[in-house]
Short mmCIF file of C-alpha atoms in Angstrom, two decimals:
data_model
loop_
_atom_site.label_atom_id
_atom_site.label_comp_id
_atom_site.label_asym_id
_atom_site.label_seq_id
_atom_site.Cartn_x
_atom_site.Cartn_y
_atom_site.Cartn_z
CA MET A 1 133.83 228.46 99.56
CA VAL A 2 131.71 225.71 98.87
CA LYS A 3 130.61 225.39 95.39
CA GLN A 4 127.64 223.08 95.69
CA PRO A 5 126.50 222.98 99.21
CA TYR A 6 125.06 219.57 100.15
CA TYR A 7 123.26 219.75 103.30
CA THR A 8 122.35 216.83 105.55
CA ILE A 9 121.00 215.89 108.96
CA ASN A 10 122.97 213.15 110.73
CA PHE A 11 120.37 211.72 113.61
CA SER A 12 120.44 209.19 116.21
CA VAL A 13 116.85 208.40 117.92
CA THR A 14 115.63 206.13 120.91
CA SER A 15 112.02 205.59 121.88
CA CYS A 16 109.79 207.82 119.92
CA MET A 17 107.96 208.96 117.04
CA PHE A 18 109.68 212.23 115.82
CA GLU A 19 109.38 214.58 112.88
CA ILE A 20 111.99 217.26 111.64
CA ARG A 21 110.83 220.21 109.36
CA VAL A 22 112.81 222.60 107.24
CA ASN A 23 110.74 225.44 106.11
CA ASP A 24 107.87 223.56 107.30
CA THR A 25 108.68 220.76 104.81
CA PRO A 26 108.78 217.48 106.47
CA VAL A 27 112.62 216.09 105.66
CA ILE A 28 111.90 213.19 108.43
CA CYS A 29 109.30 211.52 110.40
CA MET A 30 109.44 208.11 111.93
CA ASN A 31 108.08 205.99 114.63
CA ILE A 32 111.04 204.47 116.39
CA PRO A 33 110.08 202.13 119.15
CA GLY A 34 114.01 200.97 119.35
CA GLN A 35 116.77 202.99 118.14
CA LEU A 36 118.19 203.96 114.97
CA SER A 37 120.87 206.14 113.43
CA SER A 38 121.00 207.50 109.71
CA ARG A 39 121.59 210.46 107.46
CA ILE A 40 119.44 212.16 105.10
CA PRO A 41 119.89 215.31 102.62
CA ILE A 42 117.48 218.14 103.14
CA ASN A 43 118.37 220.41 100.13
CA PHE A 44 114.84 219.78 98.36
CA ALA A 45 113.43 221.87 101.46
CA ILE A 46 115.80 224.69 101.02
CA SER A 47 114.46 227.13 98.36
CA GLN A 48 116.81 229.67 98.36
CA SER A 49 119.90 231.06 100.45
CA GLY A 50 118.97 232.80 103.75
CA ASN A 51 117.54 231.99 106.78
CA GLN A 52 115.88 228.51 107.31
CA GLU A 53 113.57 227.63 109.93
CA ILE A 54 114.18 224.20 111.40
CA SER A 55 111.39 222.62 113.49
CA ILE A 56 111.68 219.65 115.83
CA THR A 57 108.57 217.65 117.32
CA ILE A 58 109.06 214.84 119.59
CA LEU A 59 105.97 212.44 120.39
CA PRO A 60 105.12 209.39 122.27
CA ILE A 61 105.78 206.11 120.38
CA PHE A 62 103.05 205.32 118.46
CA GLY A 63 99.86 204.05 120.56
CA LYS A 64 101.33 205.65 123.88
CA ASN A 65 100.18 208.76 125.51
CA GLU A 66 103.30 210.28 127.17
CA ILE A 67 107.04 210.51 126.02
CA GLU A 68 109.26 207.81 127.80
CA LYS A 69 111.85 208.37 129.89
CA ASN A 70 114.70 206.90 128.01
CA VAL A 71 113.70 208.98 124.76
CA LYS A 72 116.56 210.37 123.01
CA LEU A 73 117.05 212.70 119.71
CA THR A 74 120.32 213.92 118.71
CA PHE A 75 121.16 215.32 115.24
CA ASN A 76 123.73 217.47 113.32
CA ILE A 77 123.24 219.59 110.37
CA GLU A 78 126.08 219.18 108.39
CA CYS A 79 127.42 220.95 105.14
CA PHE A 80 129.36 218.76 101.96
CA ASP A 81 130.63 219.92 98.95
CA ALA A 82 128.63 218.01 95.98
CA TRP A 83 131.07 219.81 93.47
CA ALA A 84 134.20 218.04 95.47
CA ASN A 85 133.25 214.67 95.70
CA MET A 86 131.12 215.35 98.83
CA GLU A 87 134.07 216.53 100.66
CA TYR A 88 133.21 217.39 104.40
CA ASN A 89 132.92 221.42 105.06
CA SER A 90 131.04 221.99 108.29
CA ASN A 91 128.75 221.12 111.02
CA LEU A 92 126.36 223.98 111.39
CA TYR A 93 123.87 222.94 114.23
CA GLN A 94 123.56 220.23 117.09
CA TYR A 95 120.31 219.16 118.59
CA GLU A 96 119.93 216.87 121.70
CA SER A 97 116.62 216.32 123.27
CA PRO A 98 115.88 217.32 127.02
CA GLU A 99 116.24 214.85 129.59
CA ILE A 100 112.78 213.30 130.56
CA LYS A 101 111.97 212.96 134.20
CA ILE A 102 109.29 210.81 135.10
CA SER A 103 107.63 212.89 137.62
CA LYS A 104 106.46 215.24 135.11
CA PRO A 105 104.44 213.33 132.19
CA ILE A 106 105.19 214.78 128.75
CA PRO A 107 102.87 214.39 125.76
CA ILE A 108 105.01 216.69 123.28
CA LEU A 109 108.33 218.32 122.63
CA LYS A 110 108.76 221.04 120.36
CA LYS A 111 111.65 223.57 119.38
CA ILE A 112 112.11 225.82 116.36
CA GLU A 113 115.28 227.40 115.33
CA SER A 114 116.65 229.69 112.31
CA LEU A 115 119.68 228.89 110.74
CA ALA A 116 121.30 230.62 107.84
CA MET A 117 122.27 228.50 104.91
CA ASP A 118 123.56 228.94 101.38
CA VAL A 119 122.39 227.50 98.05
CA PRO A 120 123.54 228.41 94.45
CA TYR A 121 119.90 227.79 93.21
CA ILE A 122 116.50 229.18 93.45
CA LEU A 123 113.64 226.69 93.48
CA ASP A 124 110.37 227.07 91.84
CA LYS A 125 107.85 227.70 94.30
CA LYS A 126 104.50 227.47 92.34
CA TRP A 127 102.66 225.79 95.14
CA LYS A 128 102.89 229.39 96.77
CA GLU A 129 100.38 230.62 94.47
CA GLY A 130 98.06 227.47 95.29
CA GLU A 131 95.07 227.31 97.38
CA THR A 132 95.34 227.45 101.36
CA LEU A 133 94.65 223.77 101.69
CA THR A 134 93.36 224.32 105.27
CA ASP A 135 90.59 225.98 103.68
CA VAL A 136 89.70 223.32 101.35
CA LYS A 137 86.34 221.48 102.21
CA LYS A 138 86.58 217.77 102.12
CA ILE A 139 90.34 217.67 101.80
CA ARG A 140 90.56 214.11 102.98
CA GLN A 141 88.10 212.78 100.68
CA LYS A 142 89.53 214.75 97.71
CA LEU A 143 92.89 213.79 98.57
CA THR A 144 92.11 210.10 98.90
CA ARG A 145 90.58 210.23 95.33
CA THR A 146 93.73 211.70 94.17
CA TYR A 147 96.01 208.63 95.81
CA LEU A 148 93.47 205.99 94.29
CA GLU A 149 94.03 207.64 90.71
CA LEU A 150 97.69 207.36 91.25
CA GLY A 151 97.80 204.10 92.47
CA ASN A 152 95.76 202.90 89.36
CA ILE A 153 97.57 204.77 86.87
CA ILE A 154 100.75 202.85 88.17
CA GLN A 155 98.90 199.43 88.46
CA ASN A 156 97.75 199.76 84.94
CA GLN A 157 101.35 200.88 83.74
CA GLN A 158 100.61 204.05 82.58
CA PHE A 159 104.12 205.60 83.13
CA ASP A 160 104.22 208.12 80.80
CA SER A 161 101.64 209.95 82.84
CA PHE A 162 102.98 208.88 86.14
CA LYS A 163 106.26 210.73 84.98
CA GLU A 164 104.35 213.58 83.89
CA MET A 165 102.83 213.86 87.36
CA LEU A 166 106.24 213.52 88.98
CA LYS A 167 107.78 216.21 86.96
CA ASN A 168 107.59 219.18 89.34
CA ARG A 169 108.83 217.18 92.04
CA GLU A 170 111.58 215.73 89.84
CA LYS A 171 112.81 219.31 89.05
CA THR A 172 113.04 220.25 92.61
CA MET A 173 115.12 217.10 93.48
CA ALA A 174 117.31 217.20 90.09
CA THR A 175 118.14 221.14 90.94
CA SER A 176 118.70 220.84 94.86
CA MET A 177 120.85 217.62 94.71
CA TYR A 178 122.75 219.03 91.57
CA LEU A 179 121.84 215.89 89.40
CA SER A 180 122.49 215.67 85.85
CA THR A 181 120.00 215.01 83.32
CA GLN A 182 120.85 211.25 83.17
CA GLU A 183 121.22 210.89 87.13
CA SER A 184 117.30 212.80 87.27
CA GLU A 185 116.06 210.11 84.56
CA ASN A 186 117.45 207.14 86.28
CA ARG A 187 115.52 207.94 89.71
CA ILE A 188 112.21 207.82 87.67
CA LYS A 189 113.48 204.56 85.96
CA ARG A 190 114.47 202.62 89.08
CA LEU A 191 111.20 203.45 90.59
CA ILE A 192 109.30 202.28 87.49
CA LEU A 193 111.29 199.14 87.16
CA ASP A 194 110.16 198.34 90.84
CA PHE A 195 106.41 198.91 89.88
CA GLN A 196 107.25 196.26 86.93
CA ASN A 197 108.90 194.09 88.55
CA GLY A 198 106.18 192.84 91.15
CA PHE A 199 105.53 196.01 93.13
CA ASN A 200 102.12 195.89 91.70
CA VAL A 201 99.48 195.89 94.20
CA PHE A 202 98.80 199.02 96.07
CA SER A 203 96.68 200.32 99.04
CA VAL A 204 95.50 203.74 100.91
CA ALA A 205 95.16 203.51 104.44
CA LYS A 206 91.92 204.22 105.81
CA GLU A 207 92.79 205.38 108.97
CA ALA A 208 95.26 208.19 107.16
CA ALA A 209 95.25 211.82 108.34
CA VAL A 210 95.66 214.96 106.33
CA VAL A 211 99.21 216.52 107.08
CA TYR A 212 99.66 219.97 106.08
CA SER A 213 102.85 221.38 105.36
CA ALA A 214 104.41 224.80 103.76
CA TYR A 215 102.39 226.89 106.05
CA GLY A 216 99.02 225.34 105.03
CA LYS A 217 99.90 225.58 101.06
CA LYS A 218 100.93 221.49 100.87
CA ALA A 219 99.38 218.32 101.90
CA ALA A 220 99.69 214.93 102.30
CA LEU A 221 97.81 211.96 103.62
CA LYS A 222 99.98 210.12 106.39
CA LYS A 223 99.29 206.91 108.80
CA LEU A 224 98.84 207.85 112.27
CA ASN A 225 102.67 206.36 112.84
CA GLY A 226 103.80 208.84 110.27
CA GLU A 227 104.13 206.58 107.38
CA PRO A 228 103.18 207.65 103.91
CA ALA A 229 99.44 206.40 103.20
CA LEU A 230 100.09 205.21 99.89
CA THR A 231 101.92 201.65 99.87
CA PHE A 232 102.55 199.35 96.93
CA SER A 233 103.10 195.47 97.68
CA ASN A 234 105.15 192.78 96.29
CA ILE A 235 102.90 189.51 96.87
CA GLU A 236 105.80 187.14 96.27
CA THR A 237 108.58 188.75 98.26
CA LYS A 238 105.97 190.10 101.21
CA GLU A 239 108.12 193.59 100.69
CA GLU A 240 106.30 196.86 100.60
CA LEU A 241 107.04 200.21 98.99
CA MET A 242 105.91 203.38 100.26
CA LEU A 243 105.40 206.81 97.94
CA ASP A 244 106.00 209.71 100.14
CA LEU A 245 104.26 212.49 98.13
CA GLU A 246 102.97 215.79 98.88
CA PHE A 247 100.26 217.82 96.85
CA TYR A 248 99.21 221.39 95.99
CA LEU A 249 95.92 222.70 94.58
CA PRO A 250 96.41 225.27 91.87
CA LYS A 251 94.17 228.31 92.51
CA ASN A 252 90.77 227.53 90.72
CA SER A 253 91.33 223.94 90.16
CA GLU A 254 89.93 220.83 91.62
CA GLU A 255 92.93 218.79 90.58
CA PHE A 256 95.71 218.08 93.00
CA HIS A 257 99.39 218.13 91.80
CA ILE A 258 102.66 216.42 93.13
CA ILE A 259 105.04 219.01 94.18
#
């Protein structure tokens, strides 16, 4: 029996832009002109035990209109036991993108699966009681204003306010990833340290689009290549730090909250 199931997606991708969602929460969104292999955890998108919806979308490389013939996406959803020092338990699901025939141009590939997964927790789903964001007027302008306010809070080193804004998200991460109080606090401390050590110039992409998730209850601004719209730069090292955040809007409120 797995005491603390820790689920990951182990993926390899070539020549495409792709997104994988779990229960309509984006867990990976990347534009890969070349080739990349990696592994990411997905527990934060699993609210409780039961059937989980896995959706896969493959798009052309950013700037192109058709999926290339050599596109390839493969991934496994694997389970480890965090309680037993990340001991491997099982492979729950395997995906391999279909072969693309050049004689039949394809602008998009999609697939949705349902997969039973167990977790020993139930995450707070207060966003479910929020507004349906697809109905909110001028949402792009409102989200942009929220991003600018957040950027200014960080740039002005108002880190107590920043930590309060991240409280809901960090509670989800701590619960789903089985983090101790100290481990959870260290996540924020490392991020704040980056801001204090040079990542202090921010920008919000002008070409950003609103990306909805959680069946319309959450939203974020994303660049057209899938990257987060909010970027912090270190002028000296020429490095960038992107904050990948989602927001919900409580009922009868004008203030977006990070979730």
